[in-house]
Short mmCIF file of C-alpha atoms in Angstrom, two decimals:
data_model
loop_
_atom_site.label_atom_id
_atom_site.label_comp_id
_atom_site.label_asym_id
_atom_site.label_seq_id
_atom_site.Cartn_x
_atom_site.Cartn_y
_atom_site.Cartn_z
CA MET A 60 177.13 109.95 139.40
CA SER A 61 173.50 109.66 138.71
CA SER A 62 172.28 109.62 135.15
CA HIS A 63 170.65 112.71 133.62
CA PRO A 64 166.92 112.66 134.36
CA GLU A 65 165.98 113.25 130.67
CA GLN A 66 168.46 110.76 129.35
CA PRO A 67 166.62 107.82 127.90
CA ALA A 68 166.98 104.56 129.78
CA ALA A 69 168.47 101.53 128.11
CA ARG A 70 166.27 100.63 125.14
CA GLU A 71 163.89 97.76 125.58
CA PRO A 72 161.78 96.36 122.81
CA ILE A 73 158.41 98.13 122.86
CA PRO A 74 155.62 95.69 122.27
CA ASP A 75 153.59 96.83 119.30
CA ALA A 76 150.64 94.79 118.25
CA ASN A 77 150.62 96.36 114.79
CA SER A 78 154.31 95.90 114.07
CA GLY A 79 155.32 92.94 111.99
CA THR A 80 158.97 93.16 113.09
CA SER A 81 158.78 92.19 116.77
CA ASN A 82 160.14 88.77 117.63
CA ILE A 83 157.56 86.26 118.74
CA VAL A 84 158.95 83.39 120.78
CA GLY A 85 158.98 80.21 118.76
CA GLY A 86 158.05 81.96 115.49
CA ARG A 87 160.06 82.32 112.32
CA ASP A 88 160.57 85.12 109.82
CA LEU A 89 158.20 85.15 106.90
CA ASP A 90 159.82 84.30 103.59
CA ALA A 91 158.71 86.70 100.84
CA ARG A 92 159.93 84.33 98.12
CA GLN A 93 157.97 81.42 99.55
CA ILE A 94 154.83 83.56 99.65
CA ALA A 95 155.38 84.66 96.05
CA VAL A 96 155.79 81.04 94.91
CA SER A 97 152.68 80.05 96.88
CA ASN A 98 150.70 82.86 95.23
CA VAL A 99 151.77 81.72 91.77
CA LEU A 100 150.84 78.12 92.62
CA PHE A 101 147.47 79.27 93.98
CA TYR A 102 146.51 80.95 90.71
CA LEU A 103 148.01 78.15 88.63
CA VAL A 104 145.88 75.51 90.36
CA PHE A 105 142.74 77.63 90.06
CA ILE A 106 143.36 78.44 86.40
CA VAL A 107 144.00 74.78 85.56
CA MET A 108 140.90 73.61 87.45
CA GLY A 109 138.63 76.28 85.93
CA GLY A 110 140.28 75.98 82.52
CA THR A 111 139.46 72.27 82.30
CA TYR A 112 135.77 73.07 82.01
CA VAL A 113 136.36 75.77 79.41
CA VAL A 114 138.47 73.31 77.39
CA LEU A 115 135.63 70.79 77.58
CA ILE A 116 133.05 73.31 76.28
CA VAL A 117 135.24 74.64 73.48
CA GLY A 118 136.40 71.08 72.69
CA MET A 119 132.81 69.87 72.19
CA LEU A 120 132.02 72.73 69.81
CA LEU A 121 135.27 72.28 67.90
CA ALA A 122 134.63 68.53 67.62
CA ASP A 123 131.20 69.23 66.08
CA ALA A 124 132.75 71.68 63.64
CA ALA A 125 135.60 69.30 62.79
CA TYR A 126 133.18 66.41 62.21
CA MET A 127 131.07 68.51 59.85
CA THR A 128 134.09 69.80 57.95
CA GLU A 129 135.42 66.27 57.57
CA LYS A 130 132.08 65.00 56.24
CA THR A 131 131.80 67.93 53.84
CA PHE A 132 135.23 67.32 52.33
CA ASP A 133 134.65 63.54 52.24
CA SER A 134 131.57 64.08 50.09
CA LEU A 135 133.47 66.57 47.91
CA THR A 136 136.28 64.13 47.15
CA SER A 137 134.03 61.11 46.69
CA GLU A 138 131.65 62.95 44.35
CA GLY A 139 134.39 64.95 42.60
CA ARG A 140 132.75 68.36 43.10
CA SER A 141 134.49 71.73 42.99
CA LEU A 142 135.55 73.52 46.18
CA LEU A 143 132.86 76.20 45.69
CA SER A 144 130.12 73.59 45.92
CA VAL A 145 130.92 73.38 49.64
CA ILE A 146 128.42 76.22 50.07
CA SER A 147 125.49 74.14 48.83
CA HIS A 148 126.74 70.66 49.65
CA ASN A 149 127.44 70.45 53.36
CA PRO A 150 125.51 68.79 56.18
CA ILE A 151 124.06 72.10 57.44
CA ALA A 152 122.85 73.18 53.99
CA THR A 153 121.36 69.73 53.48
CA ALA A 154 119.60 69.91 56.85
CA LEU A 155 118.34 73.43 56.14
CA ALA A 156 116.90 72.30 52.82
CA ASP A 157 114.85 69.60 54.53
CA LYS A 158 111.22 70.74 54.96
CA ARG A 159 110.94 68.87 58.26
CA ILE A 160 113.99 70.64 59.67
CA GLN A 161 112.66 73.99 58.37
CA HIS A 162 109.43 73.35 60.27
CA SER A 163 111.42 72.33 63.32
CA ILE A 164 113.49 75.54 63.18
CA TRP A 165 110.41 77.75 62.87
CA LEU A 166 108.57 75.97 65.66
CA SER A 167 111.69 76.21 67.87
CA LEU A 168 112.07 79.94 67.23
CA ILE A 169 108.40 80.66 67.86
CA SER A 170 107.95 78.37 70.87
CA CYS A 171 111.20 79.45 72.56
CA THR A 172 110.32 83.13 72.11
CA MET A 173 106.79 82.60 73.43
CA SER A 174 108.04 80.56 76.35
CA ALA A 175 110.73 83.17 77.19
CA VAL A 176 108.24 86.06 76.97
CA ILE A 177 105.73 84.28 79.24
CA SER A 178 108.55 83.27 81.62
CA VAL A 179 109.72 86.88 81.98
CA MET A 180 106.13 88.10 82.45
CA ILE A 181 105.71 85.65 85.35
CA ALA A 182 109.27 86.05 86.67
CA ILE A 183 109.09 89.85 87.08
CA PRO A 184 106.23 89.91 89.63
CA MET A 185 107.38 86.68 91.29
CA GLY A 186 111.00 87.82 91.58
CA TYR A 187 109.85 91.20 92.92
CA LEU A 188 107.60 89.72 95.62
CA ILE A 189 110.26 87.28 96.83
CA SER A 190 113.01 89.87 96.76
CA ARG A 191 111.18 92.78 98.38
CA HIS A 192 108.68 91.28 100.79
CA GLU A 193 108.69 89.05 103.84
CA PHE A 194 105.58 86.88 104.12
CA ARG A 195 104.43 83.64 105.67
CA GLY A 196 105.44 80.66 103.52
CA LYS A 197 108.17 82.54 101.66
CA ARG A 198 110.76 79.81 102.30
CA PHE A 199 108.32 77.18 101.10
CA LEU A 200 107.56 79.19 97.94
CA ASP A 201 111.29 79.64 97.36
CA ALA A 202 111.77 75.87 97.58
CA VAL A 203 108.81 75.17 95.27
CA LEU A 204 110.36 77.42 92.63
CA ASP A 205 113.47 75.26 92.64
CA ILE A 206 111.54 72.07 91.87
CA PRO A 207 111.60 72.48 88.05
CA ILE A 208 115.37 73.04 88.24
CA ILE A 209 116.00 69.96 90.38
CA LEU A 210 113.44 67.51 88.94
CA PRO A 211 114.55 65.19 86.13
CA PRO A 212 113.16 66.65 82.86
CA LEU A 213 111.30 63.44 82.02
CA VAL A 214 109.46 63.63 85.35
CA ILE A 215 108.32 67.17 84.51
CA GLY A 216 106.94 65.94 81.20
CA LEU A 217 105.18 63.03 82.86
CA SER A 218 103.79 65.28 85.61
CA LEU A 219 102.41 67.67 82.99
CA LEU A 220 100.80 64.74 81.20
CA ILE A 221 99.19 63.54 84.43
CA LEU A 222 98.10 67.11 85.33
CA PHE A 223 96.07 67.29 82.11
CA GLN A 224 94.12 64.22 83.23
CA PHE A 225 92.45 66.35 85.90
CA PRO A 226 89.96 69.19 85.60
CA PRO A 227 90.12 72.02 84.75
CA PHE A 228 93.15 71.10 82.64
CA ARG A 229 91.37 68.01 81.27
CA TRP A 230 88.82 70.24 79.57
CA ILE A 231 91.49 71.68 77.27
CA ALA A 232 93.75 68.61 77.11
CA ARG A 233 92.64 67.75 73.56
CA ASP A 234 93.90 71.11 72.28
CA VAL A 235 97.10 71.08 74.31
CA VAL A 236 98.62 67.64 74.88
CA TYR A 237 100.63 66.37 71.88
CA GLN A 238 99.78 69.66 70.14
CA VAL A 239 101.89 72.79 69.57
CA PRO A 240 100.74 74.55 72.81
CA SER A 241 102.21 71.65 74.79
CA VAL A 242 105.63 72.50 73.37
CA VAL A 243 105.43 76.04 74.74
CA LEU A 244 104.03 74.84 78.07
CA ALA A 245 106.73 72.17 78.53
CA GLN A 246 109.48 74.67 77.71
CA PHE A 247 107.92 77.32 79.94
CA SER A 248 107.60 74.93 82.92
CA VAL A 249 111.37 74.69 83.25
CA ALA A 250 112.54 77.99 81.74
CA CYS A 251 110.40 80.11 84.06
CA ALA A 252 112.20 78.81 87.16
CA PHE A 253 115.49 80.12 85.76
CA ALA A 254 113.89 83.45 84.84
CA VAL A 255 112.45 83.83 88.37
CA ARG A 256 115.86 83.17 89.93
CA THR A 257 117.45 85.77 87.63
CA MET A 258 114.78 88.38 88.35
CA LYS A 259 115.03 87.84 92.10
CA ALA A 260 118.81 88.35 91.91
CA THR A 261 118.23 91.46 89.78
CA PHE A 262 115.81 93.02 92.28
CA ASP A 263 118.11 92.05 95.17
CA HIS A 264 120.85 94.12 93.50
CA ILE A 265 118.70 97.23 93.06
CA ASN A 266 118.80 99.67 95.97
CA PRO A 267 115.32 99.53 97.60
CA ARG A 268 115.83 103.16 98.61
CA CYS A 269 115.09 104.14 94.98
CA GLU A 270 111.53 102.87 95.39
CA ASP A 271 111.21 104.51 98.81
CA VAL A 272 112.27 107.84 97.31
CA ALA A 273 109.82 107.44 94.41
CA ILE A 274 107.01 106.77 96.88
CA THR A 275 107.84 109.85 98.96
CA LEU A 276 107.83 111.83 95.70
CA GLY A 277 104.18 110.89 95.24
CA CYS A 278 104.24 107.56 93.39
CA SER A 279 101.88 104.67 94.03
CA ARG A 280 103.57 101.24 94.35
CA ALA A 281 102.73 100.50 90.71
CA GLN A 282 104.14 103.85 89.51
CA ALA A 283 107.34 103.37 91.53
CA PHE A 284 107.66 99.89 90.07
CA GLY A 285 106.96 100.92 86.48
CA TRP A 286 108.88 104.20 86.33
CA VAL A 287 111.79 103.53 88.65
CA LEU A 288 112.34 99.83 89.30
CA LEU A 289 111.63 98.35 85.87
CA PRO A 290 114.05 100.66 83.99
CA GLU A 291 116.69 99.85 86.63
CA ALA A 292 116.01 96.13 86.07
CA GLU A 293 116.29 96.37 82.27
CA ARG A 294 119.52 94.39 82.03
CA GLY A 295 118.28 91.73 84.43
CA ILE A 296 115.10 91.33 82.37
CA LEU A 297 117.18 90.87 79.25
CA THR A 298 119.35 88.28 81.00
CA ALA A 299 116.24 86.46 82.27
CA PHE A 300 114.79 86.45 78.74
CA THR A 301 118.02 85.09 77.25
CA LEU A 302 118.35 82.38 79.89
CA ALA A 303 114.72 81.34 79.45
CA TRP A 304 115.07 81.33 75.65
CA ALA A 305 118.28 79.28 75.69
CA ARG A 306 116.84 76.90 78.28
CA SER A 307 113.69 76.43 76.14
CA LEU A 308 115.80 75.73 73.07
CA GLY A 309 117.64 72.96 74.89
CA GLU A 310 114.52 71.40 76.41
CA PHE A 311 113.94 67.83 75.35
CA GLY A 312 112.78 65.46 78.12
CA PRO A 313 109.43 67.08 78.95
CA LEU A 314 108.73 67.60 75.24
CA LEU A 315 109.24 63.95 74.41
CA ILE A 316 106.66 62.86 77.02
CA PHE A 317 104.18 65.77 76.91
CA SER A 318 104.31 66.82 73.24
CA GLY A 319 105.52 63.70 71.51
CA ALA A 320 108.00 63.70 68.65
CA THR A 321 105.70 63.99 65.67
CA ARG A 322 107.45 65.26 62.56
CA MET A 323 106.03 68.44 61.01
CA LYS A 324 103.85 68.89 64.10
CA THR A 325 105.51 69.06 67.53
CA GLU A 326 109.07 68.61 66.33
CA VAL A 327 111.53 71.21 67.61
CA LEU A 328 115.30 71.24 67.09
CA SER A 329 116.14 69.10 70.11
CA THR A 330 113.53 66.55 68.96
CA SER A 331 115.04 66.65 65.46
CA VAL A 332 118.45 65.65 66.84
CA PHE A 333 116.81 62.73 68.64
CA LEU A 334 114.82 61.64 65.57
CA GLU A 335 117.81 61.86 63.23
CA MET A 336 119.94 59.87 65.69
CA ASN A 337 117.15 57.28 65.90
CA VAL A 338 117.23 56.69 62.15
CA GLY A 339 121.04 56.54 62.24
CA ASP A 340 121.66 59.80 60.40
CA ILE A 341 124.44 61.16 62.62
CA GLU A 342 125.45 63.78 60.03
CA ALA A 343 121.98 65.34 60.09
CA ALA A 344 121.87 65.11 63.91
CA VAL A 345 125.22 66.94 64.20
CA ALA A 346 124.10 69.50 61.60
CA VAL A 347 120.92 70.27 63.57
CA SER A 348 122.97 70.42 66.79
CA PHE A 349 125.26 72.89 65.09
CA ILE A 350 122.26 75.04 64.08
CA MET A 351 121.21 75.03 67.76
CA VAL A 352 124.71 76.01 68.86
CA MET A 353 124.74 78.88 66.37
CA ALA A 354 121.28 80.07 67.49
CA ALA A 355 122.40 80.03 71.13
CA VAL A 356 125.64 81.87 70.29
CA VAL A 357 123.73 84.54 68.31
CA VAL A 358 121.37 85.10 71.26
CA LEU A 359 124.30 85.36 73.68
CA ILE A 360 126.17 87.82 71.44
CA LEU A 361 123.04 89.93 70.96
CA THR A 362 122.52 90.08 74.71
CA ARG A 363 126.13 91.09 75.33
CA LEU A 364 125.86 93.78 72.63
CA ILE A 365 122.69 95.22 74.10
CA SER A 366 123.97 95.11 77.69
CA PRO A 367 127.77 95.38 77.60
CA SER A 368 128.18 95.45 81.38
CA GLN A 369 126.26 92.74 83.16
CA TYR A 370 124.34 93.85 86.18
CA GLY A 371 125.59 97.41 85.89
CA ILE A 372 122.92 98.40 88.36
CA GLN A 373 123.58 101.29 90.65
CA MET B 78 106.50 122.26 111.72
CA ILE B 79 107.62 118.73 112.49
CA LYS B 80 106.11 117.46 115.72
CA ILE B 81 106.79 113.96 116.99
CA GLU B 82 104.87 113.10 120.14
CA ASN B 83 105.39 110.00 122.29
CA LEU B 84 106.40 107.95 119.30
CA SER B 85 107.14 104.24 119.72
CA VAL B 86 108.51 102.16 116.86
CA GLN B 87 109.44 98.52 116.70
CA ALA B 88 112.10 97.67 114.11
CA GLY B 89 112.87 93.95 114.40
CA ALA B 90 114.52 93.40 117.78
CA PHE B 91 115.20 97.13 118.10
CA ARG B 92 112.64 99.36 119.79
CA ILE B 93 112.28 103.11 120.20
CA GLN B 94 109.98 103.98 123.06
CA ASP B 95 108.04 107.15 123.67
CA VAL B 96 110.24 109.78 121.97
CA SER B 97 109.23 113.35 121.18
CA LEU B 98 110.72 116.31 119.31
CA THR B 99 109.48 119.50 117.68
CA VAL B 100 111.09 121.49 114.87
CA PRO B 101 109.16 124.78 114.40
CA SER B 102 108.12 125.89 110.90
CA GLY B 103 110.93 127.10 108.68
CA LYS B 104 113.66 125.88 111.06
CA TYR B 105 116.53 123.44 110.55
CA GLY B 106 116.42 120.56 113.01
CA VAL B 107 119.30 118.14 113.39
CA LEU B 108 118.92 114.80 115.14
CA MET B 109 122.33 113.50 116.22
CA GLY B 110 123.17 110.06 117.41
CA LYS B 111 125.56 107.17 117.09
CA THR B 112 125.18 104.49 114.42
CA GLY B 113 122.40 102.13 115.45
CA SER B 114 120.82 104.63 117.86
CA GLY B 115 117.55 104.65 115.91
CA LYS B 116 117.70 108.05 114.20
CA THR B 117 117.08 106.63 110.71
CA THR B 118 114.17 104.59 112.10
CA ILE B 119 112.58 107.80 113.39
CA LEU B 120 113.16 109.54 110.04
CA GLU B 121 111.62 106.61 108.14
CA THR B 122 108.59 106.76 110.45
CA VAL B 123 108.18 110.47 109.69
CA LEU B 124 108.38 109.63 105.97
CA GLY B 125 105.78 106.88 106.39
CA LEU B 126 108.14 104.13 105.23
CA ARG B 127 107.88 102.48 108.66
CA ASN B 128 104.84 102.06 110.86
CA ALA B 129 104.75 103.43 114.39
CA SER B 130 103.19 101.38 117.19
CA THR B 131 101.96 104.41 119.11
CA GLY B 132 102.35 108.20 119.14
CA ARG B 133 101.62 111.09 116.83
CA ILE B 134 103.46 112.77 113.96
CA VAL B 135 102.28 116.20 112.83
CA LEU B 136 103.73 117.80 109.69
CA GLY B 137 102.64 121.41 109.22
CA ASP B 138 99.13 121.26 110.63
CA LEU B 139 98.36 117.72 109.46
CA ASP B 140 98.47 114.59 111.61
CA VAL B 141 100.11 112.13 109.21
CA MET B 142 99.89 108.96 111.31
CA GLY B 143 98.59 106.21 109.05
CA LEU B 144 98.77 108.47 105.99
CA ASN B 145 100.31 107.02 102.80
CA PRO B 146 103.91 108.27 102.33
CA ALA B 147 103.03 109.46 98.82
CA VAL B 148 100.65 112.12 100.13
CA ARG B 149 102.60 113.26 103.21
CA GLY B 150 104.42 115.93 101.22
CA VAL B 151 107.86 115.14 102.63
CA GLY B 152 111.01 115.52 100.53
CA TYR B 153 113.54 112.76 101.22
CA VAL B 154 117.29 112.68 100.65
CA PRO B 155 118.76 109.28 101.60
CA GLN B 156 122.36 108.65 102.58
CA ASP B 157 123.47 107.35 99.18
CA GLY B 158 121.26 109.69 97.14
CA ALA B 159 119.46 106.69 95.60
CA LEU B 160 119.40 108.32 92.17
CA PHE B 161 117.53 106.58 89.37
CA SER B 162 120.22 105.24 87.04
CA SER B 163 118.07 105.31 83.91
CA MET B 164 117.05 108.98 84.28
CA THR B 165 118.90 112.18 83.49
CA VAL B 166 119.35 114.87 86.14
CA ARG B 167 116.55 116.83 84.42
CA ASP B 168 114.25 113.79 84.70
CA HIS B 169 115.05 113.58 88.41
CA LEU B 170 114.10 117.22 88.94
CA ASP B 171 110.78 116.97 87.15
CA PHE B 172 109.84 113.43 88.24
CA ALA B 173 107.59 114.51 91.13
CA LEU B 174 106.06 117.22 88.91
CA MET B 175 105.31 114.69 86.19
CA ILE B 176 103.46 112.53 88.75
CA ARG B 177 101.45 115.61 89.73
CA LYS B 178 100.74 116.27 86.03
CA VAL B 179 102.24 119.79 86.15
CA PRO B 180 102.13 121.35 82.64
CA ARG B 181 105.36 121.20 80.65
CA ALA B 182 106.11 124.92 80.92
CA GLY B 183 105.75 124.78 84.70
CA CYS B 184 108.07 121.76 84.90
CA GLN B 185 110.67 123.48 82.76
CA GLN B 186 110.58 126.62 84.87
CA ARG B 187 110.87 124.67 88.14
CA VAL B 188 113.77 122.56 86.80
CA GLU B 189 115.69 125.69 85.78
CA GLU B 190 114.96 127.32 89.14
CA LEU B 191 116.25 124.27 91.06
CA ALA B 192 119.26 123.75 88.82
CA ASN B 193 120.19 127.39 89.38
CA LEU B 194 119.65 127.16 93.14
CA LEU B 195 121.82 124.03 93.44
CA GLY B 196 124.43 124.94 90.79
CA ILE B 197 123.75 121.90 88.63
CA GLU B 198 122.70 123.58 85.36
CA HIS B 199 125.63 121.95 83.55
CA LEU B 200 124.56 118.47 84.69
CA LEU B 201 120.95 118.56 83.51
CA ASP B 202 121.40 116.20 80.56
CA ARG B 203 123.72 113.78 82.34
CA LYS B 204 122.79 110.48 83.96
CA PRO B 205 123.88 109.68 87.54
CA ARG B 206 126.72 107.42 86.41
CA GLY B 207 129.95 109.39 86.69
CA LEU B 208 128.60 112.17 88.92
CA SER B 209 130.72 112.96 91.97
CA GLY B 210 129.39 112.38 95.51
CA GLY B 211 128.63 116.08 95.98
CA GLU B 212 126.88 116.32 92.61
CA ARG B 213 124.78 113.26 93.36
CA GLN B 214 123.61 114.73 96.65
CA ARG B 215 122.77 118.06 94.98
CA VAL B 216 120.62 116.17 92.47
CA ALA B 217 118.97 114.16 95.27
CA LEU B 218 118.29 117.42 97.13
CA GLY B 219 116.84 119.03 94.00
CA ARG B 220 114.61 116.01 93.42
CA ALA B 221 113.37 116.15 97.02
CA LEU B 222 112.66 119.90 96.81
CA SER B 223 111.10 119.80 93.35
CA PHE B 224 107.46 119.53 94.48
CA GLN B 225 107.91 122.21 97.15
CA PRO B 226 107.41 119.89 100.13
CA LYS B 227 106.43 121.38 103.47
CA VAL B 228 109.04 119.20 105.18
CA LEU B 229 112.47 117.95 104.12
CA CYS B 230 114.05 114.82 105.65
CA LEU B 231 117.77 114.23 105.17
CA ASP B 232 119.30 110.91 106.22
CA GLU B 233 123.06 111.38 106.71
CA PRO B 234 123.27 113.07 103.31
CA LEU B 235 126.89 114.15 103.71
CA SER B 236 128.38 111.05 105.30
CA ALA B 237 129.96 109.74 102.10
CA LEU B 238 131.60 113.05 101.15
CA ASP B 239 135.17 114.23 101.67
CA ASP B 240 135.78 117.05 104.16
CA ASP B 241 135.96 119.91 101.63
CA THR B 242 132.82 118.81 99.79
CA ARG B 243 131.06 118.31 103.11
CA VAL B 244 131.78 121.91 104.18
CA ARG B 245 130.57 123.23 100.82
CA MET B 246 127.44 121.06 100.99
CA CYS B 247 126.75 122.29 104.53
CA ASP B 248 126.80 125.88 103.24
CA LEU B 249 124.58 124.89 100.33
CA LEU B 250 122.09 123.10 102.60
CA SER B 251 121.96 126.07 104.93
CA ASN B 252 121.42 128.55 102.07
CA VAL B 253 118.83 126.39 100.34
CA GLN B 254 116.90 125.90 103.58
CA LYS B 255 116.92 129.64 104.27
CA GLN B 256 115.81 130.47 100.71
CA THR B 257 113.06 127.88 100.53
CA GLY B 258 111.98 128.11 104.17
CA THR B 259 111.33 124.35 104.21
CA THR B 260 111.17 122.86 107.70
CA THR B 261 114.03 120.37 107.79
CA LEU B 262 114.94 117.32 109.83
CA HIS B 263 118.50 116.16 109.22
CA VAL B 264 119.92 113.08 110.92
CA THR B 265 123.66 112.66 111.29
CA HIS B 266 126.36 111.22 113.52
CA ASN B 267 128.73 114.07 112.67
CA SER B 268 128.86 116.74 115.40
CA ASP B 269 130.60 119.29 113.17
CA GLU B 270 127.81 119.03 110.61
CA ALA B 271 125.22 119.33 113.38
CA GLU B 272 126.89 122.43 114.85
CA ARG B 273 127.05 124.14 111.46
CA LEU B 274 123.46 123.53 110.45
CA ALA B 275 121.19 123.16 113.44
CA ASP B 276 118.71 125.78 114.58
CA PHE B 277 117.33 123.01 116.77
CA LEU B 278 119.73 120.27 117.81
CA PHE B 279 118.53 116.98 119.30
CA ARG B 280 120.58 114.07 120.56
CA ILE B 281 119.30 110.49 120.64
CA GLU B 282 120.86 108.25 123.28
CA ASP B 283 119.63 105.01 124.82
CA GLY B 284 116.36 105.29 122.93
CA GLN B 285 115.60 108.77 124.29
CA ILE B 286 115.69 112.14 122.49
CA ARG B 287 117.11 115.14 124.33
CA GLN B 288 116.96 118.72 122.97
CA VAL B 289 120.47 120.21 123.11
CA ARG B 290 119.91 123.54 121.36
CA PRO B 291 118.18 125.79 122.21
CA GLU B 292 118.18 124.42 125.74
CA LEU B 293 114.76 123.81 127.21
#
């Protein structure tokens, strides 16, 4: 008796490329538990590796704070002062009372702000041109902009010093080298490279269609840039400013060579740390370092408050 | 009228050679083609955002070849809307008017008119963040129409929308085009969208444009 024509034939495995259940010769079943353990291990290794750096950063700051606290209480016990006198008798208060440190703080604040403002003013057009346009020599220009980031800071200082031996720079060298303007110039030379990188990344993230639309609506290039692109880049500009400011605050090598370390003249906070260390006053050096840490933290917090979501560009 | 005659465009390694199409005044033209077929390149050339090697583009009665995109008088709605994140919907609608230094009362009247036409009155004081896909495209359409352009170019404006919103937006586009009488060129890869909207339907294949409807 023949089988019914519509009766299905004996079932054979149907090869299905998308099915995960077919048997592959020589393979083995995947073990869900093994995968779960592997996933946990994956994150554990990454967290430990990344966490090491965070521990190092926090550890350095805590060590500074612990050192200062220890010194404060040492002086309290040795001089028999009351606990309240901690406010006026601690390494930071002592450093802040020093006229030379006061000058150093003011010069740092002013020079870092000037350097950051100039950096952003240069970085906006430079970042825009590199991000939006293709031109001959773009790769070369891109590489040139990395030089201040890669070069040893001392070499930048020395190169600046040599540059001012040649005209037209030589004509103004007397008013710049080893004077206050040299501080701003040395800080700017390095900080601007970071600002340019940030602004390029910012413009890369902004949809170029926005400018195209603005132009079809009747804008000139400058109007499209000013009314559409710049407001979109607001957060990037703020980040570039912060980076340039923080970078300027930490600058030391170029300053030492190009501006010198003259107290009450070209001394900024990083120079103060060096000078205090040179005379063996570690307490004062740590106190000034702590002032720098606090200034950097304040700037970072302010930036985060003003722009809660980084790069929230549509 | 949008008239493209023997247009050739080089876009990197990609080349469009000797294509022509005509959308008569007040009509809705749809240019259909697969992804990468060159339809956006043609649209960008009409807008003036890309240079043509040879050929002629006439918008209305003006030959716009070599003319700055700012003065071509073409409204543009890109695929993603490309809204300005720092501006409110109201700012979008009066942006082109502000550039043309239209008095405040005129701007206000035009903004209300557009908001009413596109059903976005309730969104006027909102910024693009948080708007739905359909709302974003309505705003982009309003912005493009704000200065009463003689030609409207739409680059896959409905491709990111869900099916329901797409059908509603098709109806809206059709109504708006009929009410404003703006000559429109809409590029898409969606045949359903093309069927719904096109008075004149063109297909681009292998670098050549063929008129599908009405048949020549």
